[in-house]
Amino acid sequence: MRPQKRKLNEDSGGPSNKKSKWKEIDLSIPTREKRRYHHKRHVCNKPQSQESQLTDRKKKLALFTRNYRREGMIDQDPSKFPTPRIERIRTALEGLSSGKYSTIHEAASANGVHYDQIQRRAIGNVKWYRRNGPKPYLTLGEERHLARWVVTMGNRGFPVSPKQLKDTVQELITKDGRSTPFRSGRPSNGWYTGFLKRNPSIQLKPTKTLNKARAKVTKQAVDDWFRNFNCFISDLNLSDKPGLIYNFDETGFGLSGKPPRYALGSRHMKGALPQMTSGEGKKQITVGVCANADGKLLPPYFLFKGTRPNSWDPLAGAPPKSVAYFTESGWMTQTSFQYWFQNQFVQNIGNERPLVLLLDSHEGHIAYDLFQTAEESNIHLYRFLPNATHFLQPLDVGVFGHMKRSYWDYLRKWVARNPGETITQRNVSRIIGNIWEDLERPGLIRKSFLSSGIFPVNRAAVTDEMTMPSLTFREETTDTECADQVTTNKASPETTVHMPTTPDAQRAVSLHLTKATELPSVKPQKKARRRLCNELPYDVTSPTAIDTMKEHLLSKCRSKARKELLAKKKHFEKKGIENLVQKKKSQEFRCPICGGKYEEKVKVGWVGCDTCNQWYHMSCMPKELVTAKMLRKKEWCCPNCK
């Protein structure tokens, strides 16, 4: 059937011969739609009877009445009333008894509870802790105890999964022999959903890994670090100079990339979507990043594994003023960090002094020569609290995550355009150079310094919840470290309103539940070995830090000389030869470190102190204390005399 086309004349309503500016409209109806169209037209045009009109009027009146009764009595915003409803009822009843609320309507509106629920409990018809529905399988005290346990375990670094929560309740029901409709005593998903509704402060959240060393960071240690850092910045008059506060750290960029968490694909395809990689195995390169609190980002510092090649340029396509260095392992070392400090950092920071460079306590950042060089340049090296960089270091807080996401996104696009090529050390600098412009975001860098509390100095930026896992390593542990979700305030017996007093049966907590929800604790452990980063002060360019570093180097040399002396003694005893290194009555011309005697025939380098006239083996002294620059001086003093 061909569609009928009509044209109407604007004056007469009949067909028109003039061409219209609108397109021709097809007004025909397909055969299969005619019956449906005419039925709807007939029903819509049919006048309603009086009975149907009365029914509609009753429905509207009932809807209006229900909405009117609920208006102002129940607040639908859950963020305004995060506490459970049973606790809001308790608060409303206590307010009525104490005179805080003059009417029931005022108490109901202030706490987001229905008027009738408060009225029935205020006159004593219903006990305050009663709820609609079947009888609960756990007492009110057990649910409170279980909710506190979930919150405390999450704060301590042992988050409770839904399966673990069900296992705990199943163990309680099985051991107590309670009769429940659950299969094998295991709670259903409905009970789990209801438990979350009754405790709205508990919700399903993502988790992240936290190693044991970082979990031991205490609140007191964070307070002490911020107090010292605030005094340090104030003494240097840098409280209003964000451009003179820098942060440096290195991170790894994998050459094989990382697939996205989710991607679009065919619904009929089984399993996960494959993502082609761009590199070889798990190889990666280390990139050093430095930025200041004013949002300035310095050029990257590339650390490659191996030796510097002559056939290709490792900085081809890299951002301008980038620097590359090659090490045996590809990681940061004292030599590579000192190279970056002298050849890139000092060259790009200008001449304004004093200046602060914030570092972590990595062994590659602690070098005696570097401390002296920084002190001469009026650059103060200040280290973060050990194992606390995940919430103190600005680069870790907000910069590295954005960098790696941009790097992985660009890497996936690069692989799609070049499926036959592989990313190696030869071309990875070009890829990072292409995304470096996107990484230079001053607003993001400033926000990272603000979020970590570095600039401006703000202790409140690091919440107490971040140091909660350290409570596990205390000797005394309690289950009242986190705020209770349910408060237990006693009621006054002289009030006319029936105050909420929970009976003993509702407050009781099963002994099996108490044992199943014991908080984890650590047994007494041996003292940790001494580390240099724990002995140095936070300002590593201070005279105290330099003296501590010097003493550390001397102790290492003494320990090494002592081991060599014992090895020689064992060797001579085994051979049956007299020990030539043993001490004699004469102590002249003996090295104070190893105890070795001066012999004219043996050509060993010696250096003498011009103050105490003591002679040392040059091989026994730390290399940092016996440099060519020091030996050129007219007078040389040993570490003890300094």
XYZ file of C-alpha atoms in Angstrom:
642
model
C 0.000 0.000 0.000
C 1.425 3.302 -1.085
C 1.352 6.111 1.504
C -1.162 8.900 0.938
C 0.246 12.397 0.653
C -1.825 15.492 1.360
C -1.148 19.199 1.038
C -3.418 21.721 2.761
C -4.109 25.271 1.652
C -3.742 27.794 4.463
C -6.828 29.810 3.348
C -9.415 27.256 2.263
C -8.140 24.151 3.940
C -8.132 22.319 0.610
C -5.240 21.030 -1.459
C -2.698 23.674 -2.468
C -0.659 23.895 -5.653
C 2.051 26.038 -4.082
C 5.236 24.442 -2.890
C 5.555 24.461 0.919
C 8.819 25.183 2.722
C 8.199 22.112 4.946
C 8.858 18.577 3.822
C 5.943 16.365 2.861
C 4.525 14.580 5.955
C 3.531 10.934 5.696
C 0.178 10.583 7.516
C -0.547 6.974 6.604
C -0.696 4.286 9.308
C 0.595 0.763 8.694
C -2.021 -1.978 8.814
C -0.543 -3.710 11.845
C -0.700 -0.422 13.845
C -4.254 0.651 12.873
C -6.067 -1.466 15.473
C -3.748 -0.332 18.269
C -4.079 3.321 17.229
C -7.879 3.303 17.082
C -8.122 1.471 20.439
C -6.008 4.078 22.209
C -7.968 6.882 20.533
C -11.283 5.377 21.642
C -10.156 4.869 25.229
C -8.694 8.344 25.572
C -11.781 10.083 24.145
C -14.272 8.019 26.179
C -15.708 10.071 29.075
C -15.042 8.654 32.552
C -17.879 7.497 34.729
C -18.648 8.958 38.160
C -17.343 5.821 39.884
C -13.980 6.027 38.160
C -13.744 9.749 38.942
C -14.487 9.043 42.622
C -11.844 6.313 42.728
C -9.231 8.651 41.275
C -10.217 11.324 43.785
C -9.766 8.880 46.680
C -6.352 7.867 45.387
C -5.210 11.471 45.139
C -6.560 12.221 48.620
C -4.772 9.203 50.118
C -1.540 10.149 48.378
C -1.864 13.751 49.620
C -2.569 12.592 53.177
C 0.409 10.214 53.208
C 2.754 12.876 51.860
C 1.364 15.453 54.283
C 1.878 13.199 57.316
C 5.464 12.428 56.301
C 6.425 15.958 55.380
C 8.830 17.398 57.984
C 8.944 14.151 59.983
C 11.319 12.012 57.929
C 14.337 13.520 56.242
C 15.287 11.522 53.170
C 18.878 12.796 53.122
C 21.053 10.004 54.652
C 24.066 12.309 55.011
C 22.125 14.480 57.489
C 21.347 11.534 59.775
C 24.198 9.005 59.454
C 23.389 7.268 62.762
C 21.028 4.253 62.877
C 17.319 4.932 63.291
C 17.166 3.179 66.648
C 19.756 5.616 67.988
C 17.844 8.593 66.590
C 14.755 7.369 68.429
C 16.786 7.153 71.614
C 18.119 10.692 71.126
C 14.597 12.039 70.510
C 13.245 10.403 73.689
C 16.140 11.721 75.755
C 15.521 15.205 74.353
C 11.862 15.039 75.369
C 12.711 13.932 78.890
C 15.404 16.599 79.377
C 13.246 19.420 77.991
C 15.298 19.968 74.879
C 12.195 19.403 72.711
C 8.827 20.791 73.769
C 6.648 18.634 71.487
C 6.840 15.198 69.928
C 6.601 16.742 66.468
C 9.706 18.854 67.140
C 11.676 15.827 68.386
C 10.640 13.741 65.367
C 11.563 16.445 62.856
C 14.927 17.167 64.451
C 15.996 13.508 64.403
C 14.422 12.402 61.120
C 12.001 9.922 62.716
C 8.292 9.411 62.103
C 5.897 11.064 64.553
C 4.044 7.855 65.408
C 7.257 6.000 66.259
C 8.152 8.608 68.889
C 4.584 8.866 70.228
C 4.103 5.125 70.792
C 7.411 4.888 72.630
C 6.909 8.098 74.638
C 3.597 6.949 76.160
C 4.994 3.478 76.862
C 2.921 1.375 74.447
C 6.042 0.100 72.693
C 9.525 -0.455 74.091
C 12.046 1.872 72.545
C 14.273 -0.838 71.070
C 11.454 -2.748 69.353
C 11.355 -2.843 65.563
C 8.947 -4.093 62.945
C 9.591 -7.466 61.400
C 10.692 -10.854 62.684
C 12.562 -11.346 65.913
C 16.270 -10.509 65.507
C 18.766 -13.363 65.582
C 21.410 -11.244 67.358
C 20.820 -9.097 70.388
C 21.236 -5.347 70.239
C 24.456 -5.598 72.226
C 25.837 -8.227 69.840
C 25.086 -6.095 66.804
C 26.772 -3.103 68.421
C 29.767 -5.231 69.325
C 29.933 -6.629 65.792
C 29.690 -3.139 64.248
C 32.472 -1.803 66.488
C 34.628 -4.789 65.600
C 34.178 -4.178 61.849
C 35.104 -0.485 62.181
C 38.109 -1.160 64.421
C 39.470 -3.923 62.198
C 39.181 -1.681 59.138
C 41.044 1.153 60.871
C 43.791 -1.182 62.031
C 44.563 -2.498 58.565
C 42.558 -5.764 58.685
C 39.353 -4.937 56.765
C 36.482 -7.377 57.186
C 35.042 -8.761 53.951
C 31.341 -9.727 53.629
C 32.368 -13.387 53.622
C 34.387 -12.955 56.822
C 31.433 -11.206 58.501
C 29.104 -14.065 57.584
C 31.652 -16.627 58.785
C 31.825 -14.906 62.185
C 28.041 -14.866 62.606
C 27.785 -18.475 61.410
C 30.359 -19.533 63.996
C 28.359 -17.751 66.715
C 25.034 -19.336 65.691
C 26.543 -22.818 65.393
C 28.355 -22.772 68.744
C 25.408 -21.251 70.644
C 22.945 -23.646 68.987
C 20.482 -20.908 68.036
C 17.469 -21.776 65.892
C 17.459 -19.657 62.740
C 15.948 -20.074 59.276
C 19.445 -19.821 57.792
C 20.771 -22.830 55.928
C 23.549 -24.444 57.975
C 23.437 -21.425 60.264
C 24.999 -19.168 57.625
C 23.406 -15.683 57.292
C 21.790 -14.875 53.999
C 22.376 -11.902 51.752
C 19.179 -10.366 53.102
C 20.565 -10.377 56.634
C 23.802 -8.826 55.358
C 21.882 -6.046 53.566
C 19.798 -5.403 56.676
C 22.926 -5.230 58.829
C 24.331 -2.487 56.584
C 21.032 -0.581 56.756
C 20.965 -0.786 60.535
C 24.565 0.471 60.638
C 24.805 3.125 57.898
C 28.298 4.172 58.963
C 29.560 0.830 57.583
C 29.789 0.460 53.831
C 31.656 -1.592 51.258
C 34.867 0.253 50.315
C 37.944 -0.502 48.158
C 41.133 -1.716 49.844
C 44.855 -1.146 49.265
C 48.001 -2.876 50.431
C 49.973 -1.593 53.425
C 53.290 -3.156 54.367
C 54.267 -3.806 57.967
C 56.893 -1.065 58.140
C 54.383 1.625 57.159
C 51.785 0.228 59.535
C 54.118 0.905 62.482
C 54.097 4.701 61.990
C 52.524 6.171 65.122
C 50.546 9.338 65.686
C 53.160 10.664 68.100
C 55.916 10.284 65.491
C 53.851 12.238 62.958
C 53.191 14.985 65.523
C 56.903 15.284 66.319
C 57.855 15.441 62.631
C 55.348 18.211 61.852
C 56.430 20.167 64.926
C 60.090 20.018 63.886
C 59.314 20.782 60.248
C 57.199 23.803 61.159
C 60.014 25.221 63.331
C 62.537 24.480 60.564
C 60.527 26.338 57.898
C 59.892 29.270 60.253
C 63.588 29.616 61.121
C 64.473 29.856 57.417
C 61.628 32.373 56.749
C 60.130 30.154 54.025
C 56.548 30.099 55.309
C 55.421 32.351 52.435
C 57.877 31.175 49.732
C 56.499 28.039 48.053
C 58.965 28.323 45.166
C 61.861 27.445 47.488
C 60.442 24.163 48.848
C 61.189 21.199 46.539
C 60.426 17.503 46.714
C 62.390 14.796 44.864
C 61.691 11.094 44.488
C 62.032 8.392 41.866
C 59.461 5.957 40.503
C 59.440 3.069 38.041
C 57.758 3.009 34.623
C 57.134 -0.465 33.234
C 58.000 -1.061 29.587
C 55.196 -3.584 29.037
C 52.369 -1.271 30.107
C 49.238 -2.053 32.054
C 45.796 -3.022 30.670
C 42.735 -0.951 31.605
C 40.509 -2.261 34.355
C 37.491 -2.445 32.041
C 37.089 -2.203 28.246
C 34.314 -2.540 25.689
C 33.995 -5.795 23.768
C 31.631 -8.400 22.404
C 29.009 -9.695 24.801
C 29.327 -13.191 23.367
C 33.071 -13.398 23.938
C 34.003 -15.575 26.885
C 36.563 -14.471 29.444
C 38.507 -11.244 29.705
C 39.553 -9.178 26.723
C 43.239 -9.609 25.746
C 45.538 -6.583 25.844
C 48.702 -6.705 23.757
C 51.807 -5.632 25.669
C 54.516 -3.401 24.316
C 57.625 -4.464 26.237
C 59.615 -7.498 27.261
C 58.496 -9.122 30.493
C 58.613 -6.969 33.626
C 61.421 -4.629 32.614
C 61.198 -1.012 33.708
C 63.216 2.172 33.994
C 63.549 4.539 36.923
C 62.632 8.196 36.452
C 63.488 10.872 39.021
C 60.889 13.628 39.428
C 61.328 16.930 41.248
C 58.730 19.669 41.836
C 58.230 22.606 44.177
C 55.227 23.846 46.143
C 54.597 26.624 43.603
C 53.724 24.082 40.889
C 57.017 24.048 38.958
C 58.098 20.664 37.574
C 61.777 20.135 36.727
C 62.886 18.018 33.718
C 62.991 14.240 34.321
C 66.062 12.293 35.375
C 66.373 8.916 33.590
C 68.163 5.982 35.222
C 69.021 3.144 32.820
C 70.508 -0.258 33.508
C 73.919 -1.078 32.063
C 76.663 1.123 30.657
C 76.306 4.270 28.571
C 76.094 3.322 24.868
C 77.876 4.979 21.976
C 75.589 3.834 19.143
C 72.327 5.510 20.250
C 71.234 8.520 22.247
C 69.322 7.611 25.444
C 67.719 11.088 25.531
C 66.349 11.093 21.964
C 62.902 12.728 22.120
C 63.133 13.440 25.860
C 62.028 16.801 27.315
C 64.613 19.608 27.125
C 67.309 19.705 29.831
C 66.734 16.063 30.737
C 69.634 14.064 32.183
C 70.394 10.335 31.888
C 72.600 8.128 34.040
C 73.498 4.429 33.830
C 73.915 2.125 36.841
C 74.468 -1.604 37.211
C 71.022 -2.269 38.682
C 69.045 0.589 37.161
C 68.120 1.904 40.631
C 69.094 5.043 42.488
C 72.500 4.982 44.180
C 74.510 7.545 46.126
C 76.666 8.286 43.090
C 73.715 8.723 40.714
C 71.840 10.934 43.177
C 74.884 13.137 43.663
C 75.231 13.380 39.864
C 71.617 14.566 39.573
C 72.068 17.081 42.381
C 75.128 18.732 40.812
C 74.267 18.494 37.096
C 70.518 19.045 37.006
C 69.021 20.289 40.258
C 71.492 23.086 40.967
C 71.360 24.171 37.309
C 67.539 24.660 37.273
C 66.658 26.234 40.633
C 68.084 29.729 40.231
C 70.220 31.662 42.700
C 67.731 32.441 45.460
C 68.713 30.929 48.800
C 68.128 29.339 51.290
C 66.308 26.442 49.672
C 64.798 23.209 51.040
C 64.837 19.837 49.268
C 62.562 17.196 50.811
C 63.716 13.572 50.450
C 62.739 10.150 51.711
C 65.069 8.035 53.851
C 66.305 5.855 50.989
C 69.932 4.735 51.296
C 70.731 6.196 47.893
C 69.877 9.698 49.169
C 72.256 9.571 52.163
C 75.843 10.454 51.214
C 78.500 12.355 53.158
C 79.876 14.190 50.103
C 76.378 15.287 49.120
C 75.686 16.710 52.575
C 78.827 18.830 52.425
C 78.095 20.014 48.866
C 74.542 21.005 49.820
C 75.760 22.827 52.933
C 78.228 24.854 50.873
C 75.440 25.767 48.396
C 73.059 26.837 51.230
C 70.617 24.074 50.246
C 69.005 22.266 53.159
C 68.190 18.580 52.691
C 65.258 17.612 54.916
C 64.059 14.032 55.101
C 60.541 12.729 55.660
C 59.513 10.510 58.525
C 60.699 6.974 57.624
C 57.971 4.721 56.150
C 55.470 7.617 56.092
C 55.924 8.908 52.543
C 52.602 7.403 51.406
C 50.763 10.273 53.169
C 53.563 12.843 53.747
C 55.353 13.078 50.388
C 53.501 15.287 47.863
C 54.769 13.327 44.846
C 53.353 10.094 46.260
C 50.085 11.711 47.321
C 48.961 13.235 44.024
C 51.596 13.383 41.274
C 52.874 9.863 40.595
C 49.378 8.414 40.206
C 48.459 10.927 37.505
C 51.818 10.394 35.780
C 51.431 6.646 35.509
C 47.815 6.823 34.332
C 48.836 9.191 31.528
C 51.800 6.969 30.689
C 49.678 3.797 30.484
C 46.972 5.501 28.389
C 49.530 6.773 25.893
C 51.292 3.411 25.854
C 48.090 1.586 24.854
C 47.510 4.043 22.016
C 51.133 3.684 20.893
C 50.860 -0.113 20.795
C 47.677 0.114 18.709
C 49.460 2.335 16.177
C 52.711 0.330 16.220
C 51.765 -3.295 16.917
C 55.025 -4.690 15.539
C 57.419 -2.559 17.585
C 58.711 -3.059 21.121
C 59.411 -0.464 23.786
C 62.967 -0.648 25.087
C 65.473 1.673 26.716
C 66.137 3.197 23.284
C 62.684 4.707 22.743
C 61.097 4.971 26.213
C 62.462 8.492 26.726
C 60.626 9.607 23.562
C 57.328 8.259 24.920
C 57.771 10.006 28.268
C 58.715 13.182 26.401
C 55.394 13.071 24.508
C 53.345 12.982 27.721
C 55.522 15.356 29.768
C 53.586 18.443 28.654
C 50.396 16.874 30.001
C 52.137 16.213 33.327
C 53.124 19.852 33.855
C 50.029 20.884 35.799
C 50.819 23.507 38.440
C 47.383 23.204 40.029
C 47.758 19.469 40.573
C 51.225 19.869 42.102
C 50.074 22.636 44.459
C 47.125 20.506 45.544
C 49.493 17.616 46.303
C 51.583 19.827 48.620
C 48.372 21.066 50.244
C 46.862 17.582 50.716
C 49.989 16.237 52.366
C 50.250 19.201 54.746
C 53.698 20.284 53.509
C 52.811 23.762 52.251
C 51.275 25.459 53.991
C 52.343 23.359 56.989
C 49.161 21.733 58.284
C 49.160 18.811 60.695
C 45.393 18.349 60.269
C 45.923 17.225 56.657
C 47.142 13.860 57.977
C 44.175 12.344 59.800
C 44.499 10.078 62.812
C 42.910 7.222 60.840
C 46.083 6.992 58.733
C 48.084 5.987 61.808
C 45.438 3.627 63.271
C 47.265 0.445 62.072
C 50.082 1.226 64.524
C 47.738 0.319 67.409
C 48.227 -3.337 66.501
C 51.865 -3.149 67.556
C 51.128 -1.725 70.997
C 51.496 -3.929 74.030
C 48.080 -3.000 75.433
C 45.108 -3.123 73.077
C 41.476 -2.323 73.704
C 38.348 -2.390 71.606
C 37.382 1.202 72.451
C 39.916 2.970 70.251
C 37.399 3.981 67.642
C 34.255 5.901 68.428
C 31.379 3.681 69.405
C 28.518 3.655 66.987
C 26.049 3.272 69.824
C 26.180 5.421 72.952
C 24.868 4.099 76.242
C 23.526 7.008 78.267
C 21.573 6.198 81.399
C 18.125 7.686 81.768
C 16.761 9.643 84.694
C 13.948 7.776 86.574
C 12.184 11.024 87.504
C 10.932 11.823 83.991
C 7.402 11.346 82.749
C 8.616 10.023 79.403
C 9.589 6.327 79.332
C 13.377 6.616 78.953
C 15.242 4.087 76.766
C 16.731 1.546 79.131
C 18.014 -1.543 77.377
C 17.264 -4.773 79.266
C 20.053 -7.163 80.153
C 18.905 -9.660 77.542
C 19.392 -7.073 74.799
C 22.738 -5.853 76.135
C 24.183 -9.344 76.502
C 27.032 -10.389 74.208
C 27.788 -14.056 73.664
C 31.134 -15.341 74.889
C 31.692 -17.078 71.543
C 31.248 -13.751 69.733
C 33.742 -12.065 72.063
C 36.350 -14.724 71.316
C 35.677 -14.645 67.568
C 36.107 -10.867 67.426
C 39.342 -10.523 69.367
C 41.586 -7.802 67.982
C 44.936 -8.898 66.516
C 48.015 -8.163 68.593
C 51.745 -8.637 68.101
C 53.904 -10.647 70.460
C 56.990 -8.929 71.943
C 59.701 -8.880 69.288
C 63.415 -8.337 69.317
C 64.751 -4.854 68.900
C 65.164 -3.815 65.292
C 68.689 -3.380 64.007
C 70.128 0.085 64.008
C 69.721 2.023 60.811
C 71.454 5.216 59.810
C 68.214 6.870 58.690
C 66.791 6.476 62.218
C 69.852 8.035 63.854
C 70.198 11.070 61.585
C 68.211 14.228 62.387
C 65.568 15.347 59.887
C 67.786 18.224 58.658
C 70.573 16.109 57.158
C 72.710 19.143 56.272
C 72.998 20.291 59.896
C 76.368 19.937 61.695
C 74.881 17.242 63.931
C 73.886 15.157 60.921
C 77.321 15.521 59.300
C 79.070 14.461 62.522
C 76.708 11.482 62.856
C 77.400 10.479 59.263
C 81.141 10.768 59.853
C 80.968 8.572 62.944
C 78.912 6.041 61.012
C 81.565 5.829 58.297
C 84.324 5.372 60.893
C 82.378 2.623 62.668
C 81.994 0.787 59.373
C 85.746 1.023 58.741
C 86.517 -0.193 62.270
C 84.168 -3.119 61.863
C 85.737 -4.039 58.541
C 89.277 -3.784 59.970
C 88.257 -5.877 62.976
C 86.917 -8.623 60.728
C 90.103 -8.596 58.641
C 92.215 -8.809 61.809
C 90.265 -11.821 63.072
C 90.564 -13.476 59.672
C 94.362 -13.005 59.689
C 94.578 -14.350 63.228
C 92.658 -17.486 62.301
C 94.811 -17.907 59.221
C 98.074 -17.706 61.228
C 96.769 -20.046 63.913
C 95.816 -22.565 61.268
C 99.262 -22.329 59.638
C 101.052 -22.507 62.997
C 102.825 -19.203 62.373
C 103.259 -16.464 64.934
C 100.621 -13.762 64.558
C 102.395 -10.762 63.103
C 99.460 -8.474 63.695
C 99.075 -8.996 67.429
C 99.623 -5.977 69.612
C 102.941 -5.522 71.426
C 104.038 -3.277 74.252
C 105.169 -0.603 71.856
C 102.158 1.229 70.379
C 104.168 3.516 68.106
C 103.252 3.754 64.438
C 100.130 1.599 64.640
C 96.875 2.375 62.869
C 94.210 3.184 65.526
C 91.514 1.580 63.369
C 92.976 -1.805 62.408
C 95.959 -1.982 64.794
C 98.361 -2.735 61.951
C 102.088 -1.952 62.469
C 104.058 0.346 60.224
C 106.588 -1.584 58.103
C 109.078 0.065 55.792
C 109.210 -2.859 53.384
C 105.447 -2.902 52.892
C 104.325 0.030 50.751
C 101.021 1.117 52.321
C 99.649 4.667 52.193
C 99.617 6.433 55.548
C 98.120 9.781 56.532
C 98.931 11.640 59.735
C 96.910 14.018 61.870
C 98.604 17.384 62.483
C 96.796 17.817 65.811
C 97.208 14.508 67.713
C 100.110 13.045 65.615
C 98.188 9.817 65.019
C 98.858 7.929 61.771
C 96.150 6.048 59.877
C 96.064 3.641 56.954
C 94.516 5.455 54.038
C 92.699 2.237 53.159
C 91.185 2.116 56.670
C 89.820 5.647 56.528
C 86.499 6.346 54.763
C 86.948 7.619 51.242
C 84.749 10.608 52.028
C 87.165 11.750 54.770
C 90.403 11.350 52.778
C 89.794 13.099 49.492
C 92.336 14.796 47.254
C 90.889 18.184 48.163
C 91.460 17.539 51.871
C 95.019 16.278 51.385
C 95.998 19.411 49.460
C 95.442 21.469 52.595
C 98.446 22.335 54.763
C 96.869 20.773 57.833
C 94.793 17.601 58.008
C 92.821 16.621 61.100
C 91.504 13.173 61.885
C 87.767 12.724 62.607
C 88.404 12.555 66.362
C 90.153 15.930 66.399
C 87.502 17.565 64.199
